[in-house]
Amino acid sequence: REQSLLDADVQVRGMLNVLDSCVSASVEKIIFASAGNDLYARTDSASLPLAENAALSPMQPQEISKQAAEQYLRYYTRQYGLVHTIFRYADVYGETVREHIHHPLSYMISLLLEERRPTIRRSADELRDHIFIEDVVRANLCALEGGRNQTFNISTGEGHTLSEFYYAVAATLHSQIEPIYITNSLVFGLPSAPSAITLDNTLAWQKLGWHPQISFAEGVQATIDRISKHMGLKVSVV
């Protein structure tokens, strides 16, 4: 309950404060980083990837707040003429500073470089859309000129599991360490089947001229290189 109130205070009340300030300062445009994978209703694999007009069904307080913030942003656009672009990002990876790590990949790399055993805390076989951070930066730059009052998925349209990420890193680092798996995916007290979600980026390609340029393998390798450098380590790849 307390977390729900905190999320609403930060995401909804905070968003309203930002929007009021933008109107007062005659800000020309706002780019809003919304939720991605966890905003959409789960569906069968045949319906993937999901476009921006797919049904929304956020399950967690943070994603519910993101959906509410999107609606307030559209309201301010209608009411006050504030121009906006809404980006629904897939899971963004590629960060290197440990204090700012949000994606499990960076955590996995850091621990394997230290020859420690990582813990994967959600379903290792859940298929999700992941996007490299530099592709996200390029999308944001595209929105400076395009995407007037539109919503876009910023994604690869492809799905990868945390197991795929882990073993890609382990193979590159020649590590035999196995991770510890901890999952809370239960339905009526029993393990649930892994879900799948990927996001269609066609609209961003058509309207912004943007598409992802970094492949899964390239993104994993670039993240390993950056974290190794940040940690002052030299990694040899055979």
XYZ file of C-alpha atoms in Angstrom, residues 142-224:
83
model
C 14.587 11.880 -33.487
C 11.712 13.090 -31.301
C 13.201 16.587 -31.122
C 11.929 17.185 -34.641
C 9.254 14.523 -35.190
C 6.529 12.590 -33.427
C 4.145 15.448 -32.716
C 1.498 14.266 -30.223
C 2.148 10.601 -30.977
C 2.970 7.456 -29.005
C 5.725 5.072 -30.090
C 7.132 1.731 -29.046
C 10.926 1.977 -28.877
C 11.844 -1.665 -29.168
C 13.497 -4.351 -31.256
C 10.362 -6.353 -31.988
C 12.327 -9.427 -30.866
C 12.229 -11.372 -27.634
C 15.078 -12.641 -25.468
C 15.072 -14.350 -22.088
C 17.312 -13.639 -19.120
C 18.792 -17.096 -19.639
C 19.859 -16.052 -23.142
C 21.489 -12.927 -21.744
C 23.245 -14.883 -19.014
C 24.696 -17.604 -21.209
C 25.742 -15.093 -23.855
C 27.777 -13.299 -21.183
C 29.105 -16.533 -19.662
C 30.246 -17.761 -23.077
C 32.028 -14.494 -23.844
C 33.759 -14.474 -20.445
C 34.486 -18.243 -20.609
C 32.737 -18.646 -17.269
C 31.350 -21.952 -15.981
C 29.520 -20.307 -13.068
C 25.814 -21.158 -12.935
C 23.324 -18.536 -11.682
C 20.902 -18.892 -8.785
C 17.270 -18.694 -9.926
C 14.597 -17.146 -7.708
C 11.144 -16.559 -9.125
C 7.810 -15.359 -7.715
C 5.827 -16.410 -10.796
C 3.060 -18.413 -9.146
C -0.545 -19.046 -10.126
C -2.687 -20.571 -7.351
C 0.512 -21.558 -5.586
C 1.949 -23.349 -8.623
C 4.657 -22.191 -11.058
C 3.134 -20.336 -14.000
C 4.156 -20.809 -17.600
C 6.657 -18.247 -18.899
C 4.950 -15.320 -20.632
C 6.030 -13.555 -23.801
C 5.933 -9.901 -24.871
C 7.502 -8.091 -27.810
C 6.686 -4.622 -29.134
C 6.148 -3.541 -32.738
C 8.342 -0.546 -33.702
C 6.887 -0.029 -37.199
C 5.258 3.297 -36.329
C 8.547 4.770 -35.061
C 10.210 3.700 -38.312
C 7.441 5.288 -40.412
C 7.017 8.559 -38.489
C 10.458 9.181 -36.978
C 12.736 7.373 -39.398
C 14.044 5.405 -36.408
C 14.784 1.719 -36.124
C 17.082 -0.258 -33.800
C 20.619 -0.654 -35.115
C 22.281 -2.688 -32.351
C 21.708 -6.442 -32.450
C 21.398 -8.626 -29.364
C 24.943 -9.976 -29.748
C 26.401 -6.510 -30.381
C 24.595 -5.037 -27.392
C 25.760 -7.758 -25.019
C 29.362 -7.438 -26.228
C 29.313 -3.632 -25.976
C 27.970 -3.814 -22.417
C 30.652 -6.308 -21.400
